[in-house]
Amino acid sequence: FSSFSKYLSNGSFAFITYGLGVDGVSTEIGHHIRAFRRIFPHSFKACLIVGDFDDEAGVLKKEKGKIPVYKIQEAAGFEKWGEPYQFLYFHKLKRGGRVYNLLPALIWKQSLAIIEKILNIIEKENIRCFVLSNVASNPGNLSLTLATVILSEIFGIPVININHDFYWEGGKNPCDRRKDELPGVRDHFFTNVDLGEFFSIIKLLFPWRSQFWTQVNINKLQSKILTEEEGLNPNNVTEIGTAIDMKKFKSLTFLQREKVYYKLNLLFSSLCKKPIVFEPGDSQINYQVKEEKPFIIGWRKKLKFSPPTTLLFLQPTRTIERKQIEKNFVVLRNLLEDRKFKKYLLQKK
């Protein structure tokens, strides 16, 4: 281990992902960079290789001027991958058809372009290790995943493959669904599951099985599926849970809390004197969403944020369908029905 550690410390790490934005993946990459700095306090060097990025991404703001960022247009993921993404997951391919015949060549051409660009970065930055985030768990860009596999295998580059979620979590072959089972948010990845020549590539790459690759999952269930159902070597599978930076949180005095709640009242009231509360199903909600304005959905029209009357629960994700925010209410109901928790709340009130 000491010789391997020395080998890594004499080079740099490449953090690779489809894109950096105001999201969980970017936040976790920031945590991983901090962790590696602690492991290699005197020699840590790194770069970011992404298909696309938002200047507001926290990791970019924090690492500005410290870590170089390389943007490879062909490496953008999901909808930003463009035509291959649409053809693979939202178009029923027909054997012998025009798209069927052209798609493999297009993916391969993009992969070669990515390989060439990453090779230049490897030489410039002296990269000794790839740290991938979701690149080999969700097939958002087969060209990028294929490129990282080829580079790691040919040059013997160790890979830490961090999996936040897999395409089969919330996705399933429609033929395997029960009649009463609702469609999953990742069902589109199975659009051409009947074409083995295409879907077998997804099965092979997500995730890639190799002695150079360590699979790092966020929970034990994912690891269990990889080892027991997908046949990966347990020695190459581990977990690092997602984390919250507790340094950002601190206890507030009652006066400080009053100020926070006062600001919340201003934020949600806009030009009105009091916050406007929408009932579930109100047609105005869609307008507020499109306008990207903060709004409140509640069971009553009148509401005032104040420390004695309002509990705040923070949801650290975007409010999108696949995050299943509605499950929070089940958790809250169970908490509020718990005697010990209710007692704790009354003591803190």
CSV table of C-alpha atoms in Angstrom, one decimal:
chain,number,residue,atom,x,y,z
A,1,PHE,CA,0.0,0.0,0.0
A,2,SER,CA,2.8,2.4,0.8
A,3,SER,CA,4.3,2.1,-2.7
A,4,PHE,CA,0.9,2.6,-4.3
A,5,SER,CA,0.3,5.6,-2.1
A,6,LYS,CA,3.6,7.0,-3.1
A,7,TYR,CA,2.8,6.4,-6.8
A,8,LEU,CA,-0.5,8.3,-6.4
A,9,SER,CA,1.1,11.2,-4.5
A,10,ASN,CA,3.6,11.7,-7.3
A,11,GLY,CA,0.8,12.4,-9.8
A,12,SER,CA,-2.7,13.9,-9.8
A,13,PHE,CA,-6.3,12.7,-9.6
A,14,ALA,CA,-8.8,13.3,-12.4
A,15,PHE,CA,-12.4,13.8,-11.1
A,16,ILE,CA,-14.6,12.9,-14.1
A,17,THR,CA,-18.4,13.4,-14.4
A,18,TYR,CA,-21.0,14.3,-17.0
A,19,GLY,CA,-21.6,17.8,-15.7
A,20,LEU,CA,-21.2,20.0,-12.6
A,21,GLY,CA,-24.2,22.1,-11.4
A,22,VAL,CA,-26.1,23.0,-8.3
A,23,ASP,CA,-26.8,19.4,-7.4
A,24,GLY,CA,-25.8,16.5,-5.1
A,25,VAL,CA,-23.1,15.1,-7.4
A,26,SER,CA,-21.2,18.4,-7.4
A,27,THR,CA,-21.5,18.7,-3.7
A,28,GLU,CA,-20.2,15.1,-3.1
A,29,ILE,CA,-17.2,15.7,-5.5
A,30,GLY,CA,-16.3,18.7,-3.3
A,31,HIS,CA,-16.4,16.3,-0.2
A,32,HIS,CA,-14.2,13.8,-2.0
A,33,ILE,CA,-11.6,16.5,-2.9
A,34,ARG,CA,-11.5,17.5,0.7
A,35,ALA,CA,-11.0,13.9,1.8
A,36,PHE,CA,-8.1,13.4,-0.7
A,37,ARG,CA,-6.5,16.5,0.6
A,38,ARG,CA,-6.4,15.1,4.0
A,39,ILE,CA,-5.0,11.8,2.8
A,40,PHE,CA,-2.3,13.6,0.8
A,41,PRO,CA,-1.8,16.8,2.7
A,42,HIS,CA,1.5,17.8,1.1
A,43,SER,CA,1.2,16.4,-2.4
A,44,PHE,CA,-2.5,16.5,-3.5
A,45,LYS,CA,-3.0,17.6,-7.1
A,46,ALA,CA,-6.2,17.2,-9.1
A,47,CYS,CA,-8.2,18.3,-12.1
A,48,LEU,CA,-11.9,18.2,-13.1
A,49,ILE,CA,-12.9,16.7,-16.4
A,50,VAL,CA,-16.6,17.4,-17.3
A,51,GLY,CA,-18.9,17.5,-20.2
A,52,ASP,CA,-20.6,20.7,-19.0
A,53,PHE,CA,-20.7,22.9,-16.0
A,54,ASP,CA,-22.6,25.7,-14.3
A,55,ASP,CA,-20.5,28.5,-12.8
A,56,GLU,CA,-22.7,28.4,-9.7
A,57,ALA,CA,-21.6,24.8,-8.8
A,58,GLY,CA,-20.3,24.9,-5.3
A,59,VAL,CA,-17.2,22.8,-6.0
A,60,LEU,CA,-16.1,25.2,-8.8
A,61,LYS,CA,-16.5,28.3,-6.6
A,62,LYS,CA,-14.6,26.7,-3.8
A,63,GLU,CA,-11.8,25.3,-5.9
A,64,LYS,CA,-11.5,28.2,-8.3
A,65,GLY,CA,-7.8,28.9,-9.0
A,66,LYS,CA,-6.8,25.6,-7.2
A,67,ILE,CA,-8.0,22.9,-9.5
A,68,PRO,CA,-8.0,23.2,-13.3
A,69,VAL,CA,-11.3,22.4,-15.1
A,70,TYR,CA,-11.3,20.8,-18.5
A,71,LYS,CA,-14.5,20.8,-20.5
A,72,ILE,CA,-15.0,18.1,-23.1
A,73,GLN,CA,-18.2,18.8,-25.1
A,74,GLU,CA,-18.6,15.2,-26.2
A,75,ALA,CA,-18.7,14.1,-22.6
A,76,ALA,CA,-21.9,15.9,-21.6
A,77,GLY,CA,-24.5,13.6,-20.2
A,78,PHE,CA,-28.2,12.7,-20.6
A,79,GLU,CA,-30.2,15.2,-22.7
A,80,LYS,CA,-27.0,17.2,-23.3
A,81,TRP,CA,-25.4,14.1,-24.9
A,82,GLY,CA,-27.7,14.9,-27.8
A,83,GLU,CA,-28.9,12.6,-30.6
A,84,PRO,CA,-27.4,9.3,-29.2
A,85,TYR,CA,-29.3,9.8,-26.0
A,86,GLN,CA,-32.6,10.4,-27.8
A,87,PHE,CA,-32.1,7.6,-30.2
A,88,LEU,CA,-31.1,5.0,-27.5
A,89,TYR,CA,-33.7,5.8,-24.9
A,90,PHE,CA,-36.6,7.5,-26.6
A,91,HIS,CA,-36.6,5.9,-30.0
A,92,LYS,CA,-37.5,2.2,-30.8
A,93,LEU,CA,-34.6,1.0,-32.9
A,94,LYS,CA,-35.3,-1.4,-35.7
A,95,ARG,CA,-32.6,-3.9,-36.9
A,96,GLY,CA,-31.3,-2.8,-40.2
A,97,GLY,CA,-32.8,0.7,-39.9
A,98,ARG,CA,-30.8,3.8,-40.7
A,99,VAL,CA,-30.5,4.9,-37.1
A,100,TYR,CA,-29.7,1.4,-36.0
A,101,ASN,CA,-26.8,1.2,-38.5
A,102,LEU,CA,-25.4,4.7,-37.8
A,103,LEU,CA,-25.7,4.9,-34.0
A,104,PRO,CA,-22.7,2.6,-33.1
A,105,ALA,CA,-20.4,4.5,-35.4
A,106,LEU,CA,-21.5,7.8,-33.9
A,107,ILE,CA,-20.9,6.6,-30.3
A,108,TRP,CA,-17.5,5.2,-31.2
A,109,LYS,CA,-16.5,8.4,-33.0
A,110,GLN,CA,-17.4,10.4,-30.0
A,111,SER,CA,-15.5,8.0,-27.7
A,112,LEU,CA,-12.3,8.3,-29.8
A,113,ALA,CA,-12.6,12.1,-29.6
A,114,ILE,CA,-12.9,11.9,-25.8
A,115,ILE,CA,-10.0,9.5,-25.5
A,116,GLU,CA,-7.7,11.8,-27.5
A,117,LYS,CA,-8.7,14.8,-25.3
A,118,ILE,CA,-8.3,12.9,-22.0
A,119,LEU,CA,-4.9,11.6,-23.2
A,120,ASN,CA,-3.7,15.1,-23.6
A,121,ILE,CA,-4.9,16.0,-20.1
A,122,ILE,CA,-3.3,12.8,-18.7
A,123,GLU,CA,0.1,13.9,-20.1
A,124,LYS,CA,-0.3,17.5,-19.0
A,125,GLU,CA,-1.5,16.8,-15.5
A,126,ASN,CA,0.3,13.5,-14.9
A,127,ILE,CA,-2.9,11.8,-13.9
A,128,ARG,CA,-2.4,8.6,-11.9
A,129,CYS,CA,-6.1,7.9,-10.9
A,130,PHE,CA,-9.6,8.4,-12.2
A,131,VAL,CA,-12.4,9.3,-9.8
A,132,LEU,CA,-15.7,8.9,-11.6
A,133,SER,CA,-19.0,10.1,-10.3
A,134,ASN,CA,-22.1,8.4,-11.9
A,135,VAL,CA,-20.2,7.9,-15.2
A,136,ALA,CA,-20.4,4.1,-14.9
A,137,SER,CA,-23.7,3.7,-13.0
A,138,ASN,CA,-26.2,5.7,-15.1
A,139,PRO,CA,-25.8,5.5,-19.0
A,140,GLY,CA,-26.0,9.2,-19.6
A,141,ASN,CA,-23.2,9.0,-22.2
A,142,LEU,CA,-21.9,5.7,-23.4
A,143,SER,CA,-19.1,7.4,-25.3
A,144,LEU,CA,-17.6,8.8,-22.1
A,145,THR,CA,-17.9,5.6,-20.1
A,146,LEU,CA,-16.4,3.6,-22.9
A,147,ALA,CA,-13.5,6.1,-23.1
A,148,THR,CA,-12.7,5.8,-19.4
A,149,VAL,CA,-12.8,2.0,-19.6
A,150,ILE,CA,-10.4,1.8,-22.6
A,151,LEU,CA,-8.0,4.3,-21.0
A,152,SER,CA,-7.9,2.6,-17.7
A,153,GLU,CA,-7.5,-0.9,-19.1
A,154,ILE,CA,-4.8,0.1,-21.7
A,155,PHE,CA,-2.7,2.3,-19.3
A,156,GLY,CA,-3.5,0.5,-16.1
A,157,ILE,CA,-5.0,3.6,-14.5
A,158,PRO,CA,-6.8,2.8,-11.2
A,159,VAL,CA,-10.4,3.9,-11.1
A,160,ILE,CA,-12.5,4.9,-8.1
A,161,ASN,CA,-16.0,4.6,-9.5
A,162,ILE,CA,-18.5,6.4,-7.2
A,163,ASN,CA,-22.1,5.3,-7.8
A,164,HIS,CA,-24.8,7.6,-6.5
A,165,ASP,CA,-27.5,5.6,-8.2
A,166,PHE,CA,-27.9,3.0,-10.9
A,167,TYR,CA,-30.1,3.0,-14.0
A,168,TRP,CA,-32.0,0.0,-12.6
A,169,GLU,CA,-32.9,1.9,-9.5
A,170,GLY,CA,-36.3,3.3,-10.5
A,171,GLY,CA,-36.0,1.6,-13.9
A,172,LYS,CA,-37.2,-1.7,-15.2
A,173,ASN,CA,-37.9,-3.6,-18.4
A,174,PRO,CA,-41.7,-2.9,-19.0
A,175,CYS,CA,-42.2,-6.7,-19.5
A,176,ASP,CA,-41.0,-7.3,-16.0
A,177,ARG,CA,-43.6,-4.9,-14.5
A,178,ARG,CA,-46.7,-6.1,-12.8
A,179,LYS,CA,-50.0,-4.9,-14.3
A,180,ASP,CA,-50.7,-2.7,-11.3
A,181,GLU,CA,-47.1,-1.4,-11.1
A,182,LEU,CA,-46.6,2.2,-12.1
A,183,PRO,CA,-43.8,3.1,-14.6
A,184,GLY,CA,-40.4,4.0,-13.2
A,185,VAL,CA,-38.5,7.3,-13.6
A,186,ARG,CA,-35.7,5.4,-15.4
A,187,ASP,CA,-37.7,3.1,-17.5
A,188,HIS,CA,-36.5,4.9,-20.6
A,189,PHE,CA,-33.1,3.3,-20.3
A,190,PHE,CA,-34.8,0.0,-21.1
A,191,THR,CA,-36.4,1.2,-24.3
A,192,ASN,CA,-34.3,-1.1,-26.5
A,193,VAL,CA,-33.7,-3.8,-24.0
A,194,ASP,CA,-34.8,-6.4,-26.6
A,195,LEU,CA,-31.8,-5.5,-28.8
A,196,GLY,CA,-29.1,-7.4,-27.1
A,197,GLU,CA,-26.4,-5.9,-29.3
A,198,PHE,CA,-27.2,-2.5,-27.8
A,199,PHE,CA,-28.4,-3.3,-24.3
A,200,SER,CA,-25.6,-5.8,-23.6
A,201,ILE,CA,-23.1,-2.9,-23.8
A,202,ILE,CA,-25.1,-1.1,-21.1
A,203,LYS,CA,-25.0,-4.2,-19.0
A,204,LEU,CA,-21.3,-4.6,-19.5
A,205,LEU,CA,-20.2,-1.0,-18.8
A,206,PHE,CA,-22.6,-0.1,-16.0
A,207,PRO,CA,-20.6,-0.8,-13.9
A,208,TRP,CA,-17.4,-2.0,-15.5
A,209,ARG,CA,-15.9,-5.1,-13.9
A,210,SER,CA,-12.1,-4.9,-13.6
A,211,GLN,CA,-9.2,-5.4,-11.2
A,212,PHE,CA,-8.4,-1.7,-11.7
A,213,TRP,CA,-11.8,-0.5,-10.7
A,214,THR,CA,-13.1,-0.1,-7.2
A,215,GLN,CA,-16.9,0.3,-7.0
A,216,VAL,CA,-17.9,2.9,-4.3
A,217,ASN,CA,-21.6,2.9,-3.5
A,218,ILE,CA,-23.7,5.1,-1.2
A,219,ASN,CA,-25.4,2.2,0.6
A,220,LYS,CA,-25.1,-1.5,1.4
A,221,LEU,CA,-28.1,-2.5,-0.7
A,222,GLN,CA,-26.3,-1.3,-3.9
A,223,SER,CA,-23.2,-3.3,-2.9
A,224,LYS,CA,-25.3,-6.4,-2.2
A,225,ILE,CA,-26.9,-6.2,-5.7
A,226,LEU,CA,-23.5,-5.7,-7.4
A,227,THR,CA,-21.9,-8.7,-5.6
A,228,GLU,CA,-24.8,-11.2,-5.4
A,229,GLU,CA,-26.7,-10.4,-8.5
A,230,GLU,CA,-24.2,-8.8,-10.9
A,231,GLY,CA,-21.3,-11.0,-9.9
A,232,LEU,CA,-18.7,-8.4,-9.0
A,233,ASN,CA,-15.8,-9.3,-6.8
A,234,PRO,CA,-16.7,-8.2,-3.2
A,235,ASN,CA,-13.0,-7.1,-2.7
A,236,ASN,CA,-13.7,-4.4,-5.3
A,237,VAL,CA,-16.9,-3.1,-3.8
A,238,THR,CA,-17.3,-0.8,-0.8
A,239,GLU,CA,-19.5,2.1,0.5
A,240,ILE,CA,-19.0,5.8,1.3
A,241,GLY,CA,-22.3,7.3,2.3
A,242,THR,CA,-23.3,10.8,1.2
A,243,ALA,CA,-22.5,13.4,3.8
A,244,ILE,CA,-23.5,16.8,5.1
A,245,ASP,CA,-20.8,19.3,6.0
A,246,MET,CA,-21.7,19.9,9.7
A,247,LYS,CA,-19.3,22.9,9.8
A,248,LYS,CA,-21.9,24.8,7.9
A,249,PHE,CA,-24.5,24.3,10.7
A,250,LYS,CA,-24.5,25.9,14.1
A,251,SER,CA,-27.0,26.6,16.9
A,252,LEU,CA,-28.6,30.0,16.7
A,253,THR,CA,-29.8,32.2,19.5
A,254,PHE,CA,-33.5,33.0,19.7
A,255,LEU,CA,-32.9,36.5,18.2
A,256,GLN,CA,-30.9,35.0,15.3
A,257,ARG,CA,-33.7,32.5,14.7
A,258,GLU,CA,-36.2,35.4,14.7
A,259,LYS,CA,-34.2,37.1,12.0
A,260,VAL,CA,-34.1,34.0,9.9
A,261,TYR,CA,-37.9,33.5,10.1
A,262,TYR,CA,-38.4,37.2,9.3
A,263,LYS,CA,-36.4,36.8,6.1
A,264,LEU,CA,-38.5,33.7,5.2
A,265,ASN,CA,-41.7,35.8,5.6
A,266,LEU,CA,-40.2,38.4,3.3
A,267,LEU,CA,-39.1,35.8,0.8
A,268,PHE,CA,-42.4,34.0,0.5
A,269,SER,CA,-44.6,37.1,0.6
A,270,SER,CA,-43.1,38.9,-2.4
A,271,LEU,CA,-44.9,42.3,-2.6
A,272,CYS,CA,-47.7,41.2,-0.2
A,273,LYS,CA,-47.7,41.8,3.5
A,274,LYS,CA,-48.2,38.1,4.3
A,275,PRO,CA,-46.9,35.0,2.6
A,276,ILE,CA,-49.4,33.5,0.1
A,277,VAL,CA,-50.3,29.9,0.7
A,278,PHE,CA,-51.5,27.8,-2.1
A,279,GLU,CA,-53.8,24.8,-1.6
A,280,PRO,CA,-52.7,21.5,-3.2
A,281,GLY,CA,-53.9,21.4,-6.8
A,282,ASP,CA,-54.1,25.2,-7.1
A,283,SER,CA,-53.6,26.2,-10.8
A,284,GLN,CA,-51.4,29.1,-9.7
A,285,ILE,CA,-48.7,26.6,-8.6
A,286,ASN,CA,-47.6,25.8,-12.2
A,287,TYR,CA,-47.2,29.6,-12.9
A,288,GLN,CA,-45.1,30.0,-9.8
A,289,VAL,CA,-42.9,27.1,-10.8
A,290,LYS,CA,-42.4,28.4,-14.4
A,291,GLU,CA,-41.6,31.9,-13.0
A,292,GLU,CA,-39.1,30.2,-10.6
A,293,LYS,CA,-40.7,32.1,-7.7
A,294,PRO,CA,-40.7,30.8,-4.1
A,295,PHE,CA,-44.1,29.7,-2.9
A,296,ILE,CA,-45.8,27.7,-0.2
A,297,ILE,CA,-48.2,24.8,-0.4
A,298,GLY,CA,-50.2,24.3,2.7
A,299,TRP,CA,-53.5,23.1,4.3
A,300,ARG,CA,-54.5,26.6,5.4
A,301,LYS,CA,-54.4,30.0,3.8
A,302,LYS,CA,-52.9,31.9,6.7
A,303,LEU,CA,-49.4,31.3,7.8
A,304,LYS,CA,-46.6,33.1,9.6
A,305,PHE,CA,-43.1,31.8,10.0
A,306,SER,CA,-42.0,32.1,13.6
A,307,PRO,CA,-39.7,30.0,15.9
A,308,PRO,CA,-42.5,29.0,18.4
A,309,THR,CA,-45.0,27.9,15.7
A,310,THR,CA,-43.0,26.6,12.7
A,311,LEU,CA,-40.6,23.7,12.4
A,312,LEU,CA,-38.2,23.8,9.5
A,313,PHE,CA,-37.1,20.6,7.8
A,314,LEU,CA,-34.4,20.9,5.1
A,315,GLN,CA,-34.6,18.8,2.0
A,316,PRO,CA,-31.1,18.6,0.5
A,317,THR,CA,-32.2,17.8,-3.1
A,318,ARG,CA,-34.0,19.3,-6.0
A,319,THR,CA,-37.7,19.0,-6.0
A,320,ILE,CA,-38.1,16.7,-8.9
A,321,GLU,CA,-40.2,13.6,-9.4
A,322,ARG,CA,-37.5,11.0,-9.1
A,323,LYS,CA,-36.4,12.4,-5.7
A,324,GLN,CA,-39.8,11.3,-4.3
A,325,ILE,CA,-40.1,14.2,-2.0
A,326,GLU,CA,-43.6,13.0,-1.0
A,327,LYS,CA,-42.0,10.3,1.1
A,328,ASN,CA,-40.8,13.0,3.5
A,329,PHE,CA,-44.4,13.5,4.7
A,330,VAL,CA,-44.6,9.8,5.6
A,331,VAL,CA,-41.4,10.1,7.6
A,332,LEU,CA,-42.6,13.3,9.3
A,333,ARG,CA,-45.9,11.7,10.2
A,334,ASN,CA,-44.1,8.7,11.8
A,335,LEU,CA,-41.8,11.1,13.7
A,336,LEU,CA,-44.6,13.1,15.1
A,337,GLU,CA,-46.4,10.0,16.2
A,338,ASP,CA,-43.4,8.9,18.1
A,339,ARG,CA,-43.6,9.7,21.8
A,340,LYS,CA,-39.9,10.2,22.3
A,341,PHE,CA,-39.6,12.6,19.4
A,342,LYS,CA,-42.7,14.5,20.5
A,343,LYS,CA,-41.2,14.9,24.0
A,344,TYR,CA,-37.9,16.1,22.4
A,345,LEU,CA,-39.8,18.7,20.4
A,346,LEU,CA,-41.7,20.0,23.5
A,347,GLN,CA,-38.4,20.3,25.4
A,348,LYS,CA,-36.8,22.3,22.5
A,349,LYS,CA,-39.8,24.5,22.0
